[in-house]
Coordinates of N, CA, C and O in Angstrom, one line a residue:
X1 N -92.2 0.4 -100.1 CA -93.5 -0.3 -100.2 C -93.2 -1.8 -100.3 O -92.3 -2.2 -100.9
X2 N -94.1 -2.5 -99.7 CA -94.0 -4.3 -99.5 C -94.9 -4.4 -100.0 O -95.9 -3.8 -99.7
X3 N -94.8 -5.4 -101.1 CA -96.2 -6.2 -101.4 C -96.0 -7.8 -101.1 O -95.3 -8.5 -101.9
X4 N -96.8 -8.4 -99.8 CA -96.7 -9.0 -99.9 C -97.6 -10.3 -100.3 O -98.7 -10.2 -99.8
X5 N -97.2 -11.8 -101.1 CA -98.3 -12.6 -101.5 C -97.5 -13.8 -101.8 O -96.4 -14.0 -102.4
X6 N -98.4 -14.5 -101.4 CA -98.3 -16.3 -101.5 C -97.8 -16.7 -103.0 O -97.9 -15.8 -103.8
X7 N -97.3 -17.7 -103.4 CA -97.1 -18.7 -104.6 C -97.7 -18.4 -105.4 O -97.2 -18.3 -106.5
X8 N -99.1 -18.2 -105.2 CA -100.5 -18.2 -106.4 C -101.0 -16.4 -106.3 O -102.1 -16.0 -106.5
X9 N -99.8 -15.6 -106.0 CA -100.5 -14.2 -105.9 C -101.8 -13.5 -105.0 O -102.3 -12.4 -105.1
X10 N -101.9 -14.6 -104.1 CA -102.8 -13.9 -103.3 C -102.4 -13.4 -102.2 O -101.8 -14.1 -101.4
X11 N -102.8 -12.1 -101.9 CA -102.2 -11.0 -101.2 C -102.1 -11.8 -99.4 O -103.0 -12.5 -99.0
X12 N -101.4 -11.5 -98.8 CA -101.7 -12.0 -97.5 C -101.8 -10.8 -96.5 O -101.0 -9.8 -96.3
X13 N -103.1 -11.2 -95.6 CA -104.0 -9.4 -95.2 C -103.6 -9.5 -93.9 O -103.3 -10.6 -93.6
X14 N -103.4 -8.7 -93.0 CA -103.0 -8.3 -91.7 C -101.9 -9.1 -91.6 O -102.2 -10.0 -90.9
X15 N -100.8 -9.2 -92.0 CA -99.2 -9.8 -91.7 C -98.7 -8.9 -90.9 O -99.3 -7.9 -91.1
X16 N -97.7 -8.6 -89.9 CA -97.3 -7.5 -89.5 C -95.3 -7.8 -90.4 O -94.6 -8.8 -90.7
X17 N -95.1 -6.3 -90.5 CA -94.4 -6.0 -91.0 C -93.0 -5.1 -90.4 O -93.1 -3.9 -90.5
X18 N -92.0 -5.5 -90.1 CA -91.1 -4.8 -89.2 C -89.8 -3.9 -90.4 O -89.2 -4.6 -91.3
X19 N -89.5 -2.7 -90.3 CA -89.4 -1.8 -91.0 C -87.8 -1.5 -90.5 O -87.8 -0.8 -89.5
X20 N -86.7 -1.8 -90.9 CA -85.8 -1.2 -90.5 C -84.6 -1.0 -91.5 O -84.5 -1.8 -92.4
X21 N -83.4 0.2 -91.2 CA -82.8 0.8 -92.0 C -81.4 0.1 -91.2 O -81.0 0.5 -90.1
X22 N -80.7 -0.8 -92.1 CA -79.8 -1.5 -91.7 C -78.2 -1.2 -92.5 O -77.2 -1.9 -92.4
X23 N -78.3 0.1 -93.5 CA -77.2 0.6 -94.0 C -77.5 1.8 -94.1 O -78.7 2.2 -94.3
X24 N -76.0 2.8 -93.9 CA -76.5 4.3 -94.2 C -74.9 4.6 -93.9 O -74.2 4.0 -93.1
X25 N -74.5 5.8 -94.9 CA -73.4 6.5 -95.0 C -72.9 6.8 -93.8 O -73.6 7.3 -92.9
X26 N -71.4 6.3 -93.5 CA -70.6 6.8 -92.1 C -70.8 8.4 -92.0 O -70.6 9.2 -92.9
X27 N -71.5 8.7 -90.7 CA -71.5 10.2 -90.2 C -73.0 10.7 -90.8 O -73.2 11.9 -91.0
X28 N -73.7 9.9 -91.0 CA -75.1 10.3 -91.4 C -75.7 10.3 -90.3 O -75.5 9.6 -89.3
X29 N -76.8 11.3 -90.6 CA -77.5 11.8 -89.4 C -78.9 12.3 -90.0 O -79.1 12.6 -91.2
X30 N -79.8 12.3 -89.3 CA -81.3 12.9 -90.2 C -82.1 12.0 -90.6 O -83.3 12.3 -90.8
X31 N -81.6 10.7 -90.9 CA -82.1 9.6 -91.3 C -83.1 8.9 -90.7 O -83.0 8.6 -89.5
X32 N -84.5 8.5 -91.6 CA -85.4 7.8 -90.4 C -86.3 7.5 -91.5 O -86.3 8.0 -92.7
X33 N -87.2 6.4 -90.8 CA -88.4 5.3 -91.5 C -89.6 6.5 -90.9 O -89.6 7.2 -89.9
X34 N -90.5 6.4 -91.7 CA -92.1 6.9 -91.2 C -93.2 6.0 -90.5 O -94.3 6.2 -90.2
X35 N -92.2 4.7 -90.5 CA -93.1 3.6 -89.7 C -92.3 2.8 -89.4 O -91.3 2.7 -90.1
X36 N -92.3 1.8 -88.3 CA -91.3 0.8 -87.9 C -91.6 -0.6 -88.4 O -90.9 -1.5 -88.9
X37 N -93.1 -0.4 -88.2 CA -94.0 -1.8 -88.0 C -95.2 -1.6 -88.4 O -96.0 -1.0 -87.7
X38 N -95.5 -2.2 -89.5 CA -97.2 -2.1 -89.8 C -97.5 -3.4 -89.9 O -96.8 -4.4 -89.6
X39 N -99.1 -3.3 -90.6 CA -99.6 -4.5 -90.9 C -100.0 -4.4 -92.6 O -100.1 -3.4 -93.2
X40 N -100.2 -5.8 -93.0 CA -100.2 -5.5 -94.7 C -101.8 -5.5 -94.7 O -102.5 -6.1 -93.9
X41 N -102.2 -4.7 -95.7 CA -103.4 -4.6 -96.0 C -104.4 -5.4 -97.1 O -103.9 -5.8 -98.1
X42 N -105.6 -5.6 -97.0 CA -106.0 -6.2 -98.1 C -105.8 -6.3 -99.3 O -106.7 -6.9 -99.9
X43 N -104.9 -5.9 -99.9 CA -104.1 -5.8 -101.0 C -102.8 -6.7 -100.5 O -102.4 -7.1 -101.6
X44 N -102.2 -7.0 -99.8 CA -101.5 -7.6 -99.1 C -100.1 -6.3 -99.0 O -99.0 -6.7 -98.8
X45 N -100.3 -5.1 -99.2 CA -99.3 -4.3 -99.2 C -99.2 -3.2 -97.8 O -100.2 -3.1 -97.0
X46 N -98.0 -2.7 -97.6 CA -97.8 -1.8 -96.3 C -96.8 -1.5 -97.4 O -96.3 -1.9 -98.4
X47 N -96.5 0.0 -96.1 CA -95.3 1.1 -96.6 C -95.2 1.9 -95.8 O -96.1 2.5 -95.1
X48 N -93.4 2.1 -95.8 CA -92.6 3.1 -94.6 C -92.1 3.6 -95.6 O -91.7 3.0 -96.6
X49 N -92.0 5.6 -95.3 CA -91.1 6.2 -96.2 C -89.8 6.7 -95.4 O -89.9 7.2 -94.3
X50 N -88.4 6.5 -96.2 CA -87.4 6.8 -95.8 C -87.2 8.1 -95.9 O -87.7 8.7 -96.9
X51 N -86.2 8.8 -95.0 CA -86.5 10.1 -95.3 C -85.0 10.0 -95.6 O -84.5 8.9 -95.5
X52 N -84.2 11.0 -95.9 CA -82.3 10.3 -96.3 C -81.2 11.5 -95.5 O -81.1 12.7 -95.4
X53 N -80.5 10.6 -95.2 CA -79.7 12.0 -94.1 C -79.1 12.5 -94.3 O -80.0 13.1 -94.8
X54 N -77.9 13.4 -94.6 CA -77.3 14.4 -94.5 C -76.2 13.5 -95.4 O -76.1 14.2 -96.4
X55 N -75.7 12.9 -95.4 CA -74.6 12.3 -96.4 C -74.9 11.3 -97.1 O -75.4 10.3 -96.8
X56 N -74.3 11.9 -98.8 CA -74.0 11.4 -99.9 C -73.8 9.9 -99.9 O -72.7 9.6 -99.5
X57 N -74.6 8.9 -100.3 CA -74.2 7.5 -100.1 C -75.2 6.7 -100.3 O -76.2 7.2 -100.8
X58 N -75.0 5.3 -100.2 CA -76.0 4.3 -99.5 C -77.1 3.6 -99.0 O -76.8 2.4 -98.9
X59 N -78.5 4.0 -98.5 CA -79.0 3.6 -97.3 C -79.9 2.7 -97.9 O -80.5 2.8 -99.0
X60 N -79.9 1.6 -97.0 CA -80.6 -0.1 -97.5 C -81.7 0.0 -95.9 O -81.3 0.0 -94.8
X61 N -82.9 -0.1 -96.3 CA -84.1 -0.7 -95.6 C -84.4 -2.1 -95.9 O -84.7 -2.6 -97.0
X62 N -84.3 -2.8 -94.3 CA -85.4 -4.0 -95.1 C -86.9 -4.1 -94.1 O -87.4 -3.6 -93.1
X63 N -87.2 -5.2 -95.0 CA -88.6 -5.2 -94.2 C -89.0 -6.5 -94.1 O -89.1 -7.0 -95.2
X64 N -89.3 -7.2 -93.1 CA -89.1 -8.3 -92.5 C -90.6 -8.7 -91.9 O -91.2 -8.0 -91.1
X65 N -91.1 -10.2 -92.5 CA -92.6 -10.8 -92.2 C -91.9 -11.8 -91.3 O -91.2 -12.3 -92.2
X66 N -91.6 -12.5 -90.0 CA -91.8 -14.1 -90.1 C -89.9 -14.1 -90.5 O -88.9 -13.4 -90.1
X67 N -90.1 -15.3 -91.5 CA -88.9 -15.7 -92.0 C -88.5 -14.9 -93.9 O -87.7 -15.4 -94.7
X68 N -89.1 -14.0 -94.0 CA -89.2 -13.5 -95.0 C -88.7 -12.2 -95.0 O -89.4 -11.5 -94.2
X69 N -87.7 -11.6 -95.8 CA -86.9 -10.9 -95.7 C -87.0 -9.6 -96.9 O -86.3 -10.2 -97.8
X70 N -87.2 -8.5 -97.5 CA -86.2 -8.1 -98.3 C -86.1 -6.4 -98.5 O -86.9 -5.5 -98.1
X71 N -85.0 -6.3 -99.2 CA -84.4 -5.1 -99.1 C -84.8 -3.9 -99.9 O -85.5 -4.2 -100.8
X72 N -84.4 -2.6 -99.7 CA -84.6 -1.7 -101.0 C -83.3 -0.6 -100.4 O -82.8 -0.4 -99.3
X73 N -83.0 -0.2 -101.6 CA -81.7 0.8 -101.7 C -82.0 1.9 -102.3 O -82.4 1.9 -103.5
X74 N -81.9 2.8 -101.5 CA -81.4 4.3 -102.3 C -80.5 5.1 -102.2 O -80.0 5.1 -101.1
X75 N -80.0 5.8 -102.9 CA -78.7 6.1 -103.3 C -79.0 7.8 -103.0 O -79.8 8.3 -103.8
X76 N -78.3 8.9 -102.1 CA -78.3 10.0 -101.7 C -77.3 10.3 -103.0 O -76.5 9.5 -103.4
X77 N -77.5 11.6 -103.6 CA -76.4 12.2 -104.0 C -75.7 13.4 -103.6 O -76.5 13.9 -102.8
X78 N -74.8 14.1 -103.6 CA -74.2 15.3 -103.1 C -75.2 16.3 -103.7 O -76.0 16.1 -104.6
X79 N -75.0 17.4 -103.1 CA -75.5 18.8 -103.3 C -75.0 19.8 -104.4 O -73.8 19.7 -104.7
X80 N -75.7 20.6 -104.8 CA -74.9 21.7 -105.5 C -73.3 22.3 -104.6 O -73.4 22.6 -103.5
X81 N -72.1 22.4 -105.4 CA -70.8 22.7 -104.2 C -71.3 23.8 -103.4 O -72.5 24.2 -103.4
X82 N -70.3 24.3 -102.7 CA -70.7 24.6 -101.6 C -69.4 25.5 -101.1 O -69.4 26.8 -101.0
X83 N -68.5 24.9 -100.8 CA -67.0 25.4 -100.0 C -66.2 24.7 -100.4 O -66.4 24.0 -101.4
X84 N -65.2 24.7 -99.8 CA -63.8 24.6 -100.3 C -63.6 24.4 -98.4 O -64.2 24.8 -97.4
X85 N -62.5 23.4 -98.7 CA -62.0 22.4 -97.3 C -60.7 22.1 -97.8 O -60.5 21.9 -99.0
X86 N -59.8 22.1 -97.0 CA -58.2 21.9 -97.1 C -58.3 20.7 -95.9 O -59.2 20.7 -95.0
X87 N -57.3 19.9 -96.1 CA -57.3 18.9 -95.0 C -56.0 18.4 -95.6 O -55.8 18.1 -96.8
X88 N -54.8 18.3 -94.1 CA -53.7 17.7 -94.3 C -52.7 17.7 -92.8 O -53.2 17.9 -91.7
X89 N -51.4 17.6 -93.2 CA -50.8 18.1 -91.7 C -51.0 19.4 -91.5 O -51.2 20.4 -92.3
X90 N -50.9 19.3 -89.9 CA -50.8 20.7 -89.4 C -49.1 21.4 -88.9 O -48.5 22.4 -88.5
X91 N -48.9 20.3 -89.2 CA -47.1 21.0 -89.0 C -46.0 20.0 -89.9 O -46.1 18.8 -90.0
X92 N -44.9 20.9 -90.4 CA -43.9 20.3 -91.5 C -42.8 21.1 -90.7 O -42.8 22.3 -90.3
X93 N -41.3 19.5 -90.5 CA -40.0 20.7 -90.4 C -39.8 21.6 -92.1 O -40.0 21.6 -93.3
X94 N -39.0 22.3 -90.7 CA -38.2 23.6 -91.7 C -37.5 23.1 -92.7 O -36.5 22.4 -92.4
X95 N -37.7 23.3 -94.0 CA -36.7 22.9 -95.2 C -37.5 21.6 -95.8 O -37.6 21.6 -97.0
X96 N -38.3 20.5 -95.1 CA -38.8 19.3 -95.7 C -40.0 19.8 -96.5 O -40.7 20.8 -96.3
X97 N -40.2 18.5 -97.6 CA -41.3 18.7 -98.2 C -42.6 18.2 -97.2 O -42.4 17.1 -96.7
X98 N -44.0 18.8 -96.9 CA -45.0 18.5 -96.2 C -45.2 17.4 -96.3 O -44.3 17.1 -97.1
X99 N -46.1 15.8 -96.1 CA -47.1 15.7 -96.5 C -48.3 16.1 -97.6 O -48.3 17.4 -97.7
X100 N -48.9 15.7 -98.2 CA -50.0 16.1 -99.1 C -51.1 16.7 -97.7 O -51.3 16.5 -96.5
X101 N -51.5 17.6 -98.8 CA -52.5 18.6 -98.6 C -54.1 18.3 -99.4 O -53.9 18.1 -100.5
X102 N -55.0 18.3 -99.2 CA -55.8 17.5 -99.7 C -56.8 18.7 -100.0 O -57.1 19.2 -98.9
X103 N -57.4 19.3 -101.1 CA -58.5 20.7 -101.3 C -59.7 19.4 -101.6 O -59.5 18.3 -102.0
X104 N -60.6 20.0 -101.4 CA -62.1 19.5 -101.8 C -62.9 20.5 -101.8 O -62.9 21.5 -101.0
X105 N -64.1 20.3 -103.5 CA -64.8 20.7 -103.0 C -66.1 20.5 -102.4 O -66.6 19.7 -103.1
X106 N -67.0 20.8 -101.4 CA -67.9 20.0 -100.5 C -69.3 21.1 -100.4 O -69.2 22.3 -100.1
X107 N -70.3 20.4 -100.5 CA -71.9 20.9 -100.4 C -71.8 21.0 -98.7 O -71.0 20.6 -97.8
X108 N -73.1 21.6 -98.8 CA -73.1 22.2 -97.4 C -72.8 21.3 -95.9 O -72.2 21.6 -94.9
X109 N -73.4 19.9 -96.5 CA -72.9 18.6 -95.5 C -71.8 18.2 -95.4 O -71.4 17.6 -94.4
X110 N -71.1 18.9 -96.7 CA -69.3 18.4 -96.4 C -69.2 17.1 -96.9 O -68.3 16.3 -96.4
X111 N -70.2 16.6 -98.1 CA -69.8 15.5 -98.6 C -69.6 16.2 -100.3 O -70.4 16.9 -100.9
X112 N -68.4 15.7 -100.5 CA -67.2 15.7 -101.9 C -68.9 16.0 -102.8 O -69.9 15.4 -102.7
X113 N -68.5 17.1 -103.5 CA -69.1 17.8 -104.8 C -68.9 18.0 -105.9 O -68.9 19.2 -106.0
X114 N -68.6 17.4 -107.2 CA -68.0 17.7 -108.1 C -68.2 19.0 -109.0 O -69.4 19.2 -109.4
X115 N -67.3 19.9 -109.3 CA -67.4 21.1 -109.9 C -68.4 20.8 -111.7 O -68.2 19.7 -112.1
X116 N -69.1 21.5 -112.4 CA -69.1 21.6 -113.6 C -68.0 22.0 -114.5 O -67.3 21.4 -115.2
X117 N -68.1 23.0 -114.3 CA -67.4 23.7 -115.2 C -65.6 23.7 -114.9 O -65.2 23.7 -113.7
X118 N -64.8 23.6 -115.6 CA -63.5 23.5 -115.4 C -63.3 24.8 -114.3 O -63.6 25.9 -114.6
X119 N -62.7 24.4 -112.6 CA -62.4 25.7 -112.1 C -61.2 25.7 -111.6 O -60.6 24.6 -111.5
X120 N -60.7 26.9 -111.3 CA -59.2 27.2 -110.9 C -59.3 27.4 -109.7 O -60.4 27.7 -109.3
X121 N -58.2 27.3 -108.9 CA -58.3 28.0 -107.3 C -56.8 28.2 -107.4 O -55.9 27.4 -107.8
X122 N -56.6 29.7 -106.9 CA -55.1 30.2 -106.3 C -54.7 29.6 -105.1 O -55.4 29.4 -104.2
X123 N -53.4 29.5 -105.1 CA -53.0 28.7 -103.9 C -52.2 30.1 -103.4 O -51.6 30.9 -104.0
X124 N -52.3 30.0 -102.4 CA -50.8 31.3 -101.4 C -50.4 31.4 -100.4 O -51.5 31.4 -99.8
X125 N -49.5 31.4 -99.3 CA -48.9 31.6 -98.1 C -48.8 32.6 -98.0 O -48.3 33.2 -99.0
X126 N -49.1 33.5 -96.6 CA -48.8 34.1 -95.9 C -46.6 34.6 -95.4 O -46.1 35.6 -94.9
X127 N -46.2 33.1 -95.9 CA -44.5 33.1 -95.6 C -43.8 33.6 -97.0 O -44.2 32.7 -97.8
X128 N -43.3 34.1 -97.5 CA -42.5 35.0 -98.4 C -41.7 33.7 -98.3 O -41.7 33.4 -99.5
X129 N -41.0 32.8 -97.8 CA -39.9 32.1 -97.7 C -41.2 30.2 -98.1 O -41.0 29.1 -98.5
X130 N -42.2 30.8 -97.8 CA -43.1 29.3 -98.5 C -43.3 29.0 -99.5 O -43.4 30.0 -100.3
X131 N -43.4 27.7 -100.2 CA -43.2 27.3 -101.2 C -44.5 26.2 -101.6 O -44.4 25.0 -101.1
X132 N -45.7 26.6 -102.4 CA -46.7 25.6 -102.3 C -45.8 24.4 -104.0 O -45.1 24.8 -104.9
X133 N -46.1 23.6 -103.8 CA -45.9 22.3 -104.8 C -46.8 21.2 -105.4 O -47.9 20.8 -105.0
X134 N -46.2 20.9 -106.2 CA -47.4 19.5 -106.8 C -46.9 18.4 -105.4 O -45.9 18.5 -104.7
X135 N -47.5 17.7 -105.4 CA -47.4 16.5 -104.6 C -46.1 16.1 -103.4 O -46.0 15.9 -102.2
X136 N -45.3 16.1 -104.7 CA -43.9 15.1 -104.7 C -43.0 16.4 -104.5 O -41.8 16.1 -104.3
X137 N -43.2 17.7 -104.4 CA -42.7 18.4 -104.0 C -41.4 19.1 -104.9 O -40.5 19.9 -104.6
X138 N -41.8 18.5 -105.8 CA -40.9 18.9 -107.5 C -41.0 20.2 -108.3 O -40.2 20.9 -109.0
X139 N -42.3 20.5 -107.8 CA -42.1 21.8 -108.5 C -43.4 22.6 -108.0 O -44.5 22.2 -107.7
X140 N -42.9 23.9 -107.9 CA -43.8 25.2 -107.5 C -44.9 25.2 -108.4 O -44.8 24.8 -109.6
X141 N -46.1 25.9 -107.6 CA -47.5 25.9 -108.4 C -47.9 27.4 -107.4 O -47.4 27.8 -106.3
X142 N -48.9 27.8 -108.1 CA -49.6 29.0 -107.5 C -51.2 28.9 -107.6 O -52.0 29.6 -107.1
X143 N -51.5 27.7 -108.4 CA -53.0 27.3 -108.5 C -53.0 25.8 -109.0 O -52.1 25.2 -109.7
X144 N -54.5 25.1 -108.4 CA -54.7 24.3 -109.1 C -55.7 24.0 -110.1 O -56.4 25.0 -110.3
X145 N -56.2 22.7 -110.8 CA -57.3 23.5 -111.7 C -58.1 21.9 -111.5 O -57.5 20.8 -111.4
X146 N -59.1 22.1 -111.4 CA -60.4 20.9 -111.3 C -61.0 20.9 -112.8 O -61.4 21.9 -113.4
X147 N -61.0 19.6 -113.2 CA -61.5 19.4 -114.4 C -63.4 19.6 -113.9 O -63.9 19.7 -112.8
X148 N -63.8 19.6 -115.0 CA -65.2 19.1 -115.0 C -65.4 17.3 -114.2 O -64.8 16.3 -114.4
X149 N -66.4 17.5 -113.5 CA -66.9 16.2 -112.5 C -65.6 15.7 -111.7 O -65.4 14.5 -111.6
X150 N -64.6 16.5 -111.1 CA -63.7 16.2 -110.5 C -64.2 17.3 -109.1 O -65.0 18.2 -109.1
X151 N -63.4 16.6 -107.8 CA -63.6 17.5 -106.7 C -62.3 17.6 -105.7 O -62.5 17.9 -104.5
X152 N -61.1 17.3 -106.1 CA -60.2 16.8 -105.1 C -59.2 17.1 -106.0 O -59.2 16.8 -107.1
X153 N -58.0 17.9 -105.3 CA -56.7 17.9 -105.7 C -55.9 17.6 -104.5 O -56.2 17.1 -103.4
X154 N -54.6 18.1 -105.0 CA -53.4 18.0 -103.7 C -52.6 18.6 -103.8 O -52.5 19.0 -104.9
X155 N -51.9 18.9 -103.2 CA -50.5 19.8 -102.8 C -49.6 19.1 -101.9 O -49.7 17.9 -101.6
X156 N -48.3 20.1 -101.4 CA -47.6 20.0 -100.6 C -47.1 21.6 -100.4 O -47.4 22.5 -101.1
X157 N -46.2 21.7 -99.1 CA -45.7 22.2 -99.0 C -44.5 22.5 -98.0 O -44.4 21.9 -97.0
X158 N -43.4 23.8 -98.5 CA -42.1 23.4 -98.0 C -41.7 25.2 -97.4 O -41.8 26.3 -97.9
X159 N -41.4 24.9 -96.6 CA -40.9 26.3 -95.5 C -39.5 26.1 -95.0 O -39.3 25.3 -94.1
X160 N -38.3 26.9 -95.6 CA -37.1 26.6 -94.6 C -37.1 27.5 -93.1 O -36.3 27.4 -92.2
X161 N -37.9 28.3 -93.1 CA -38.4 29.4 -91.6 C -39.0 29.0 -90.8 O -40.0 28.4 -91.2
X162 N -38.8 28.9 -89.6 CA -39.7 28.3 -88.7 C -40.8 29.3 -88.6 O -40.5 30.4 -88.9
X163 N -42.1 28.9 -88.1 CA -43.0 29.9 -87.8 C -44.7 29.5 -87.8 O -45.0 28.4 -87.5
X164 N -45.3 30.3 -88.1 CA -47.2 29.6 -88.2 C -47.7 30.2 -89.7 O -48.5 31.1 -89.7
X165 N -47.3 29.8 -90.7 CA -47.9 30.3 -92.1 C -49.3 29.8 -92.2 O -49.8 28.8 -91.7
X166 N -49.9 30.8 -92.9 CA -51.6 30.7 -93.1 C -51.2 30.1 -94.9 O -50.3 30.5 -95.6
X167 N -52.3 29.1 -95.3 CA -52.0 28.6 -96.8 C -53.5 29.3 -97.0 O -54.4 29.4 -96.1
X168 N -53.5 29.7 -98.1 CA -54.9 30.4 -98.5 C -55.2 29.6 -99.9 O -54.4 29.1 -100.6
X169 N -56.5 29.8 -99.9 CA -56.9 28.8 -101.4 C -58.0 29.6 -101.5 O -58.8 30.0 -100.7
X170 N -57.9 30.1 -103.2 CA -59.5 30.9 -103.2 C -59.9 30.3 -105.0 O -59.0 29.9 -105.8
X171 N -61.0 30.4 -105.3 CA -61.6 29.9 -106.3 C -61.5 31.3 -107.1 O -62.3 32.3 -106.8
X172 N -60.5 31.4 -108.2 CA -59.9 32.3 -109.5 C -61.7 32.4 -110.8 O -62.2 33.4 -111.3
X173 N -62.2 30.6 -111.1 CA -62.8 30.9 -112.1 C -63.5 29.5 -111.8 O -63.1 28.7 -111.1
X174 N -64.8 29.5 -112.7 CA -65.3 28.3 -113.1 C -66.3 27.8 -112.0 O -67.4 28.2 -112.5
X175 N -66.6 27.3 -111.2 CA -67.9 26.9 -110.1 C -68.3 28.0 -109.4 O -67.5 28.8 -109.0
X176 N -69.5 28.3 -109.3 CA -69.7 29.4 -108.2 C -70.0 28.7 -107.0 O -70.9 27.8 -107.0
X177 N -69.0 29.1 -105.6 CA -69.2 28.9 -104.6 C -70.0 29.2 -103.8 O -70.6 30.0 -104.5
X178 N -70.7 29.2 -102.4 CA -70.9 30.5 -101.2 C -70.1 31.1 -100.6 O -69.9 32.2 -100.3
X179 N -69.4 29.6 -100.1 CA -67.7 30.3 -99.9 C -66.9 30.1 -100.7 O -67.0 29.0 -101.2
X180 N -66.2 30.7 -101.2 CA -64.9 30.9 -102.5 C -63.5 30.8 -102.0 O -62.5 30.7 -102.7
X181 N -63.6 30.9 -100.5 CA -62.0 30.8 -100.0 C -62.0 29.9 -98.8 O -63.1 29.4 -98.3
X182 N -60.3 29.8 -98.1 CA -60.6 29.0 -97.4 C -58.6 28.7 -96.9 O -57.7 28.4 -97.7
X183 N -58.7 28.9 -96.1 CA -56.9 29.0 -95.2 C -56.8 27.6 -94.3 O -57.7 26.8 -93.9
X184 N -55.6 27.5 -94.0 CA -55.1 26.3 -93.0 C -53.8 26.9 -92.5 O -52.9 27.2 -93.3
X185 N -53.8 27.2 -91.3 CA -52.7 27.6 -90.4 C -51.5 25.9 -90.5 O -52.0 24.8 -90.4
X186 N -50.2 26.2 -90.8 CA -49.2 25.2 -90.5 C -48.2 25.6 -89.6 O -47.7 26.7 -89.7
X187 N -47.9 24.7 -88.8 CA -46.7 25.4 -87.5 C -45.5 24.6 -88.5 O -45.5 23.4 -88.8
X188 N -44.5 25.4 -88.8 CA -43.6 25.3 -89.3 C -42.1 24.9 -87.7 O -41.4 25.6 -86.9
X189 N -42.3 23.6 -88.0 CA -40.7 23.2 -86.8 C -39.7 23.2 -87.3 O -39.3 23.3 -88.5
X190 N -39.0 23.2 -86.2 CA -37.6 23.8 -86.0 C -36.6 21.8 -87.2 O -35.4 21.7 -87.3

């Protein structure tokens, strides 16, 4: 909503008004004004409603008379969680520690969700000879655990077998998901 008015508060009537959304979350989509361009009314006021898109973030409208300018911000938040997403390399040599492995958990848009309640997720391979780890690759783990308002852990992992191990991750306790599990194939090189 614009209101707009002179030095002395008097409203200024038929101004035209140009409406546009000049910030919004990378990968957002859905997003739009309910008007581009109006005119202010005898009250000296107009109004475009934003509608907000699919990712958690940012989005700044301004609205522009002439040489007169200004902004409004609203702030999207994430959704109730949703899934579980692994993202990291897709292939480690044989014997080396991986790269980090990155778990999230993410609302239906796939933007980062923070759990409530303290939750656990089991970690496991498919390779009898695989070995999931903390980070740095120092020591064996079989789960990890998400504090309250956290959404993000990490791993690693180390294979001396060449081959395609499946990593599985499933939610043991604590958030209710829709999905509760969630695999990543790694090609294990020579």
């Amino acid at each position: 909503k614009v209101d707009w008015r002179d030095g002395t508060t008097i409203p200024f009537l038929g101004e035209p008004v140009t409406f546009e959304l000049i910030q919004v979350p990378d990968g957002a989509t859905g997003q739009q004004l309910s008007v581009t361009s109006a005119t202010t009314d005898e009250a000296g006021k107009t109004s475009s409603v934003l509608t907000l898109g699919n990712k958690a973030g940012t989005y700044v409208v301004q609205a522009s008379s002439g040489s007169l300018t200004v902004q409004a911000t609203a702030t999207a938040l994430a959704d109730q969680p949703h899934h579980l997403a692994i993202s990291g390399p897709h292939s480690v040599r044989a014997g080396e520690v991986s790269s980090v492995f990155t778990v999230q958990v993410e609302d239906t848009h796939g933007n980062v969700s923070p759990v409530t309640p303290q939750t656990r997720l089991a970690l496991s391979t498919s390779a009898s000879s695989g070995v999931l780890s903390d980070p740095a690759g120092t020591s064996a783990i079989t789960h990890l655990t998400l504090e309250p308002g956290q959404h993000t852990a990490q791993f690693a992992y180390r294979d001396p077998v060449v081959g395609n191990p499946e990593l599985r991750l499933e939610r043991t306790q604590g958030e209710t998901l829709a999905i509760a599990s969630t695999t990543k194939s790694v090609t294990v090189l020579p």
